[in-house]
Coordinates of C-alpha atoms and ligand atoms in Angstrom, one line a residue:
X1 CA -18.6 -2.9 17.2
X2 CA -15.7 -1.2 17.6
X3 CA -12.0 -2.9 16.6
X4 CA -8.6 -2.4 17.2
X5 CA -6.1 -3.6 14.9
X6 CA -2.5 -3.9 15.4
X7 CA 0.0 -4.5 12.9
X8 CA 3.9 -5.0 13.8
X9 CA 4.8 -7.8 11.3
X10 CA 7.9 -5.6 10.0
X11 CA 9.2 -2.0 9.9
X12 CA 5.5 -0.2 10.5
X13 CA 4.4 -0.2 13.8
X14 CA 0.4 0.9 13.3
X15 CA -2.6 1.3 15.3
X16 CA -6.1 1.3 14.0
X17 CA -9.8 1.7 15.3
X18 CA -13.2 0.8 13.4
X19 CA -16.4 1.1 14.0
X20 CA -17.5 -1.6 12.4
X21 CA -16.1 -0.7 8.7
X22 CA -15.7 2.8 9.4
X23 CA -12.1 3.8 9.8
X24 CA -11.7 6.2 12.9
X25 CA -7.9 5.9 13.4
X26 CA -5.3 4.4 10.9
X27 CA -2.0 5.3 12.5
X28 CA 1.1 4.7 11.3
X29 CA 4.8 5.0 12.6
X30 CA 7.5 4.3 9.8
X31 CA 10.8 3.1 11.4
X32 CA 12.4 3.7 7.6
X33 CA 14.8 6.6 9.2
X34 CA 16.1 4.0 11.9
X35 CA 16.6 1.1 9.3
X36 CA 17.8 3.8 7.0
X37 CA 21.7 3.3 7.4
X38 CA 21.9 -0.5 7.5
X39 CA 20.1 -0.7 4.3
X40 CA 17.3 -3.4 4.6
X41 CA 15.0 -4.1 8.0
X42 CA 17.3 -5.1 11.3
X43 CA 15.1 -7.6 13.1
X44 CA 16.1 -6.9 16.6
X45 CA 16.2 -3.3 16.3
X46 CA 12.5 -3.5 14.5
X47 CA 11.6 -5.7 17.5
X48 CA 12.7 -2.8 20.2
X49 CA 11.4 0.0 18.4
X50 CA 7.5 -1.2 18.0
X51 CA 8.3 -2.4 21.8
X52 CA 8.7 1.1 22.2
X53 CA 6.3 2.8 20.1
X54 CA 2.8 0.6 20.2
X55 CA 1.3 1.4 23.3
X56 CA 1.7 5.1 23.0
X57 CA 0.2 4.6 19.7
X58 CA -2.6 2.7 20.5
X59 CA -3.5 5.5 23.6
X60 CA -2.8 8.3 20.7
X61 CA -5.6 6.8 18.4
X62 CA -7.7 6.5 21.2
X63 CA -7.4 9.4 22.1
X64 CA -7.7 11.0 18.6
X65 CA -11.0 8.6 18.0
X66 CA -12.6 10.2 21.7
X67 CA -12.4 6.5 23.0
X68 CA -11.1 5.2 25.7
X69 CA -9.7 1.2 26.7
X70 CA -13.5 0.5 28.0
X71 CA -14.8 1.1 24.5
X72 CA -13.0 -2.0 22.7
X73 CA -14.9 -4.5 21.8
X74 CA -12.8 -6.7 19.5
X75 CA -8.4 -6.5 18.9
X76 CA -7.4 -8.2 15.9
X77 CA -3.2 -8.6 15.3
X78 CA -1.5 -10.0 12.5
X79 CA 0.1 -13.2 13.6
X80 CA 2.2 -14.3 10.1
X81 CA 3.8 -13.8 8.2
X82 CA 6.8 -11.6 8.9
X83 CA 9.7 -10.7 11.2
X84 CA 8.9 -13.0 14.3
X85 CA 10.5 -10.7 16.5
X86 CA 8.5 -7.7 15.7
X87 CA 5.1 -10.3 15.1
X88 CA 5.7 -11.4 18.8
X89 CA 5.4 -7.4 20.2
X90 CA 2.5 -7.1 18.5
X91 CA 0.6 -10.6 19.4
X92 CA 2.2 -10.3 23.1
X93 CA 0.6 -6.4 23.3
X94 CA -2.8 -7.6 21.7
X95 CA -3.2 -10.9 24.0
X96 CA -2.2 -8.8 27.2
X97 CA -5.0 -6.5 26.1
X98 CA -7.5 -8.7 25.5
X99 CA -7.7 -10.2 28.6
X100 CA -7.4 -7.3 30.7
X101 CA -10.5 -6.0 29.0
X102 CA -11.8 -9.8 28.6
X103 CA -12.8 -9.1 25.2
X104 CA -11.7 -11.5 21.9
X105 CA -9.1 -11.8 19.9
X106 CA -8.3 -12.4 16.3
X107 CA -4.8 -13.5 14.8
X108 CA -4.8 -12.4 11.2
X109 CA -2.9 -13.5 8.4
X110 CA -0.8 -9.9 7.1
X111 CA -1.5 -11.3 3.4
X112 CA -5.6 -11.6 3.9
X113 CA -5.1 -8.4 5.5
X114 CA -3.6 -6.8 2.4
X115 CA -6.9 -8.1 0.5
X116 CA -9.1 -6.3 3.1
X117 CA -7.6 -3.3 2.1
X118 CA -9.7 -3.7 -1.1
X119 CA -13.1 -4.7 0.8
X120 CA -12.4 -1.3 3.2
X121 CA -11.7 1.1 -0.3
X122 CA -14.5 -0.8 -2.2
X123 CA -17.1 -2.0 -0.4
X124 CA -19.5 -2.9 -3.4
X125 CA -16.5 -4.5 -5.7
X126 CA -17.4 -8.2 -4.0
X127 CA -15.8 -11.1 -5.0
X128 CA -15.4 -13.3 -7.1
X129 CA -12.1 -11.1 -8.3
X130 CA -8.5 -11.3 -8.7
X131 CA -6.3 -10.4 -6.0
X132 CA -3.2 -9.2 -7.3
X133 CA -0.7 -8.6 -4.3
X134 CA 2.2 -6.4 -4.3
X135 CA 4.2 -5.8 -1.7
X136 CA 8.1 -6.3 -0.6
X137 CA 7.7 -9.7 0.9
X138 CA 5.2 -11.1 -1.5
X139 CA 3.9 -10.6 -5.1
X140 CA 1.0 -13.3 -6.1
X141 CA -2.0 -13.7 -8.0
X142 CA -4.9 -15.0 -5.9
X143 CA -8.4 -16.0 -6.9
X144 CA -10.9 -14.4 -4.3
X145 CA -14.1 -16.9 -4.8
X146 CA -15.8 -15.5 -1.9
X147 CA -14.6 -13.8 1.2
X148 CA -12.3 -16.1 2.9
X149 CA -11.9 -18.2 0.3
X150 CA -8.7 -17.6 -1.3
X151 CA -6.6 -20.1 -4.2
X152 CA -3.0 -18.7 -5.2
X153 CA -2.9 -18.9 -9.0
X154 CA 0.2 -17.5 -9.3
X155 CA 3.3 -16.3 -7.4
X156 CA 7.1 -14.7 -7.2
X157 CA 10.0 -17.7 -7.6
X158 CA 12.1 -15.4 -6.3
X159 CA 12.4 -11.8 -5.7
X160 CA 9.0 -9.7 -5.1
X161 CA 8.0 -6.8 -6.9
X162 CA 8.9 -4.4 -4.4
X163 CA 11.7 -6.4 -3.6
X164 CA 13.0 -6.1 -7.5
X165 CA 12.3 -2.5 -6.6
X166 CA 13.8 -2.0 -3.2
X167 CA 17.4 -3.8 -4.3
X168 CA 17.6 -1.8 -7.7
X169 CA 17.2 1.5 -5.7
X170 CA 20.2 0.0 -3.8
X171 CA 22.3 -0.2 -7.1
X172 CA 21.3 3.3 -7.5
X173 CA 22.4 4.8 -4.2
X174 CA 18.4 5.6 -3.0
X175 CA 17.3 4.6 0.6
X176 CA 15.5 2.0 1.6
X177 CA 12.6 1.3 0.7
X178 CA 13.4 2.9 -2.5
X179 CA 10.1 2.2 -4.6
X180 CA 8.5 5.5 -3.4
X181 CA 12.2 7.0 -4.9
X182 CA 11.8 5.4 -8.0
X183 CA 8.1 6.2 -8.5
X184 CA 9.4 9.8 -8.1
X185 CA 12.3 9.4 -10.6
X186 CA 10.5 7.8 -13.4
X187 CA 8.0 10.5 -13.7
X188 CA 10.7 12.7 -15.1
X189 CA 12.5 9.6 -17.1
X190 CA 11.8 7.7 -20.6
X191 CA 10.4 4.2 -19.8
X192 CA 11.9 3.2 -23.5
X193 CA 15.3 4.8 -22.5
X194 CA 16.6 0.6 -21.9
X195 CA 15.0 -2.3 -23.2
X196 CA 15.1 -4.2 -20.0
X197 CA 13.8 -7.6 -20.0
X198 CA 10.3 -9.0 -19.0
X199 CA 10.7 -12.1 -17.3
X200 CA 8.6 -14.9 -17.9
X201 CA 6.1 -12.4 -19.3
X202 CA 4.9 -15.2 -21.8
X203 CA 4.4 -17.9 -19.3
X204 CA 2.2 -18.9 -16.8
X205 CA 1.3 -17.0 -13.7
X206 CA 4.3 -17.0 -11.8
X207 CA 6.4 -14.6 -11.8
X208 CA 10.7 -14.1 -11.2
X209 CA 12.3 -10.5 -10.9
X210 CA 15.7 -11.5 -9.8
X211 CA 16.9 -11.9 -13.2
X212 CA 15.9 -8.4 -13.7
X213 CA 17.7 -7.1 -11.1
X214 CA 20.8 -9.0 -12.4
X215 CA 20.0 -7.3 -15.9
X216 CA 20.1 -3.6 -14.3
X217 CA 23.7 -4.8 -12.6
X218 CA 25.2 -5.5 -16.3
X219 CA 23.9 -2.4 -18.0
X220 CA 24.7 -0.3 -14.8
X221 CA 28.7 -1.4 -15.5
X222 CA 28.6 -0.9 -19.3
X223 CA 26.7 3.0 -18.7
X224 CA 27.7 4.2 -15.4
X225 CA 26.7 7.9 -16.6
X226 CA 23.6 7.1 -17.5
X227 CA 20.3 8.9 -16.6
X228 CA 18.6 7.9 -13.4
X229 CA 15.2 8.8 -14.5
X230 CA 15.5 7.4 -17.4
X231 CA 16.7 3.9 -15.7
X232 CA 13.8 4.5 -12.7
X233 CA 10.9 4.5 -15.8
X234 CA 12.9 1.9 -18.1
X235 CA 12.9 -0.5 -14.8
X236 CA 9.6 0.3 -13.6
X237 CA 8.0 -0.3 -16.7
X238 CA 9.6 -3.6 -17.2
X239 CA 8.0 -4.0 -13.3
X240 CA 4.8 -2.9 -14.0
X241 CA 4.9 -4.8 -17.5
X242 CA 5.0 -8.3 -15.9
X243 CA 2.4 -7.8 -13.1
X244 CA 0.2 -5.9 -15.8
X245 CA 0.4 -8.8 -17.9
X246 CA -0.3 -11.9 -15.7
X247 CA -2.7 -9.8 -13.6
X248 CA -4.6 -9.6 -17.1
X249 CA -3.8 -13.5 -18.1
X250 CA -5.1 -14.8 -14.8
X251 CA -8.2 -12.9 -14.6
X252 CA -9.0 -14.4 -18.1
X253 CA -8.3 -17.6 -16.8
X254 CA -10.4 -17.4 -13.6
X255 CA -13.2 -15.7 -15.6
X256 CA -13.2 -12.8 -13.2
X257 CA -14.4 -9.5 -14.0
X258 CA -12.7 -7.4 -11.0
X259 CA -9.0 -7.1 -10.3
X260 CA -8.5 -5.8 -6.8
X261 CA -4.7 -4.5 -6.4
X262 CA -2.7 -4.7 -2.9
X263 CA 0.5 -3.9 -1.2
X264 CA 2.8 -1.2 -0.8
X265 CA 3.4 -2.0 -4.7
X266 CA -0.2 -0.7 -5.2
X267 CA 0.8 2.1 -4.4
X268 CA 2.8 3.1 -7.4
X269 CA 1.8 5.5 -9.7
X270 CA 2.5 4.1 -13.2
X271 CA 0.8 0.5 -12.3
X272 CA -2.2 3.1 -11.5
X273 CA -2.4 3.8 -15.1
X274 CA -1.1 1.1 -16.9
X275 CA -3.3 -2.0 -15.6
X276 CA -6.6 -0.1 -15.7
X277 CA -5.7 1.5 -19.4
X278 CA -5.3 -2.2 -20.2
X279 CA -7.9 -3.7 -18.6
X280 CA -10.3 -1.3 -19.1
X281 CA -10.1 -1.8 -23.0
X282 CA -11.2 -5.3 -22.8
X283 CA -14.2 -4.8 -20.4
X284 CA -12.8 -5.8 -17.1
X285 CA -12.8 -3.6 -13.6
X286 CA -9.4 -3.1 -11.6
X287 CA -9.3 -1.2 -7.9
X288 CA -6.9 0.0 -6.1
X289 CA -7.0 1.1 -2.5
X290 CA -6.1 4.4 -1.5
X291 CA -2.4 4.9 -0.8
X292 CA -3.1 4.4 2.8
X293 CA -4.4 1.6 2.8
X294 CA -2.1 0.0 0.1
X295 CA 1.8 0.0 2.3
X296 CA 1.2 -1.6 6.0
X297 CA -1.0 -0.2 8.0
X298 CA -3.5 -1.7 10.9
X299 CA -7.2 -0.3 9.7
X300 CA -6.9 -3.4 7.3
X301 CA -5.8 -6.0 9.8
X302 CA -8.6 -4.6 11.6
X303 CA -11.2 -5.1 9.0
X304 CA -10.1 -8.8 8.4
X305 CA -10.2 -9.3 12.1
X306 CA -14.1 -8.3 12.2
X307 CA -14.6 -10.0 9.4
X308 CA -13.6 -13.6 10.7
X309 CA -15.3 -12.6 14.2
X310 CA -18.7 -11.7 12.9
X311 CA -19.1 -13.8 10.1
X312 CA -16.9 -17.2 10.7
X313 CA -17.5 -16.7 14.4
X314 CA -13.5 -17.1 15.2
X315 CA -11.3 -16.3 18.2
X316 CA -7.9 -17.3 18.9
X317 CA -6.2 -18.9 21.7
X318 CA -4.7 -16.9 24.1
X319 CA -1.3 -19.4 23.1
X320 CA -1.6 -18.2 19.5
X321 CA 1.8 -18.6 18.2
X322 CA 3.3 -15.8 15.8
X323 CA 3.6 -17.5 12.3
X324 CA 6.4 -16.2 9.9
X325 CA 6.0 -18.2 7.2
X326 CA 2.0 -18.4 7.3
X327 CA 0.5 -19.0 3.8
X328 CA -2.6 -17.8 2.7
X329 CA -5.1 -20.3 3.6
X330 CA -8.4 -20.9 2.8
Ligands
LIG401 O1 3.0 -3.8 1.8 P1 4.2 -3.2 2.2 O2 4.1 -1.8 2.9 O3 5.0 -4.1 3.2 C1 5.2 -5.5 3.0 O4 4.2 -6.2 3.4 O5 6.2 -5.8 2.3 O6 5.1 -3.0 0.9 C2 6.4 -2.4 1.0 C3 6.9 -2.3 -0.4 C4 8.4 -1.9 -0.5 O7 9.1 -2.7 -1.3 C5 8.3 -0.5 -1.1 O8 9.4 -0.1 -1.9 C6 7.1 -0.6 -2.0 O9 6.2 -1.4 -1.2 N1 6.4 0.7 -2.3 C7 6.4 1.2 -3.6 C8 5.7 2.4 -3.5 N2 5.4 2.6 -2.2 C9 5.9 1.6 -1.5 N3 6.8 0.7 -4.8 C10 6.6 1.4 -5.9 N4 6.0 2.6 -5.8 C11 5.5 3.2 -4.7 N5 4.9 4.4 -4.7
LIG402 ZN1 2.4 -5.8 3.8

């Protein structure tokens, strides 16, 4: 069976072919440079660019994959949530497809996308587990029971973690999206260099960054001169703390012995160590996908598309509307 995926739900425009879970093309095309000097994600201009940019994507992997339009058997786009602008290229691109070739299609959600990252990586770590995801829109805890079967334990009441990440590396003068920045810094910095605070690190599952960020704005003013390596690790750390921590409270909870991290978050180098050092010491498993297939890309839209195909037998509408708000349903 061979899939396409498509994924346009905010500033990546990316292009993916399976056969069945093998990965033959994960393409990618970061807009970062054009969003670059308004310092966050412009909609409309996101909207244009993948207008521009999918279909000579989607022929590239092709072509790189030695396939042509004939060979598809299956498209899967993510429909929600996201930027409905640059959701609507992608679904309008995918349905237009789908019917000149007459094959099905699958809306996805981006979020159950993000945890099929973790089934591509690591095929044998099978639920039940712990989806921890990370990314700029979203940070949540998520029991996995089985595949497709998801329960959000625990989420952001504000800011995500990228997010928290993103608009600190704003304070510091870094581009956007500044977590790769500060995952650079920090590795030269002191992550005891400020005692930054943990929010809500004793309580429950959810979590709230934005009073972090307000924290880095106060200490900024009183030390203007002060080291940004050292603030990149101090922050970070207080970051990576948190999601370490309820990550490990939740999985205790659940009674899960696999935590399966997601996102662009996931990405990040010191949450590579930290959550498996703690984890590991008291017997559970944690995975994280490569770096590929943590930040957005289409080979896991793909992979959740085949999954609800084959196994739930599902096809969307041709009047699939894009969803920006879409939760992560059962
Ligand atoms: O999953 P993703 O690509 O897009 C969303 O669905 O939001 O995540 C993007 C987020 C951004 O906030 C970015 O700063 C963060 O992931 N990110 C990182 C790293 N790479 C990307 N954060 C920390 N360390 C990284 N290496
Ligand atoms: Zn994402």
């Amino acid at each position: 069976m061979i899939t396409l995926g498509i994924e346009t739900s905010c500033d990546e425009t990316s292009v993916a072919l399976l056969r069945d879970e093998e990965v033959l093309a994960n393409l990618v095309y970061s807009q970062v440079d054009l969003h670059a000097r308004y310092g966050g994600v412009v909609p409309e201009v996101a909207s244009r660019d993948h207008l521009r940019k999918l279909p000579p994507l989607v022929e590239e992997a092709l072509r790189g994959a030695g396939l042509g339009f004939q060979d598809i058997q299956l498209i899967g786009v993510t429909r929600g949530p996201g930027l409905v602008g640059p959701l609507l290229v992608g679904l309008s691109y995918a349905k237009g497809l789908a019917v000149a070739l007459g094959i099905p299609l699958v809306g996805v959600n981006h979020l159950e996308a993000h945890i099929f990252a973790h089934r591509l990586a690591h095929p044998e770590a099978e639920p039940p587990l712990l989806a921890l995801i990370v990314s700029g829109g979203h940070t949540s805890l998520v029991h996995v029971a089985k595949w497709g079967s998801y329960r959000e334990v625990g989420a952001t009441r504000d800011d995500a973690a990228g997010e928290a990440l993103d608009k600190f590396g704003r304070l510091l003068g870094l581009s956007y999206p500044a977590g790769p920045a500060i995952d650079e810094l920090a590795k030269r910095g002191d992550p005891q260099a400020v005692p930054f605070p943990r929010p809500m690190i004793d309580s429950g599952l959810d979590f709230s960054f934005a009073g972090l960020k307000t924290a880095a704005v106060y200490f900024l003013r009183g030390h203007p001169h002060a080291k940004r390596e050292d603030l990149c690790a101090a922050y970070l750390e207080a970051v990576v703390d948190v999601l370490a921590e309820k990550a490990l409270r939740a999985a205790k909870q659940l009674e899960v012995r696999k935590i399966a991290v997601v996102g662009g978050v996931a990405a990040n180098r010191r949450l590579r160590q930290v959550l498996p050092a703690r984890t590991e010491e008291r017997g559970l498993k944690v995975y994280f996908p490569p770096l590929e297939l943590c930040t957005d890309n289409a080979a896991m839209v793909a992979a959740c598309a085949l999954y609800r195909h084959r196994e739930l037998r599902e096809e969307s509408p041709l009047c699939l509307p894009a969803a920006p708000n879409l939760p992560l349903g059962v």
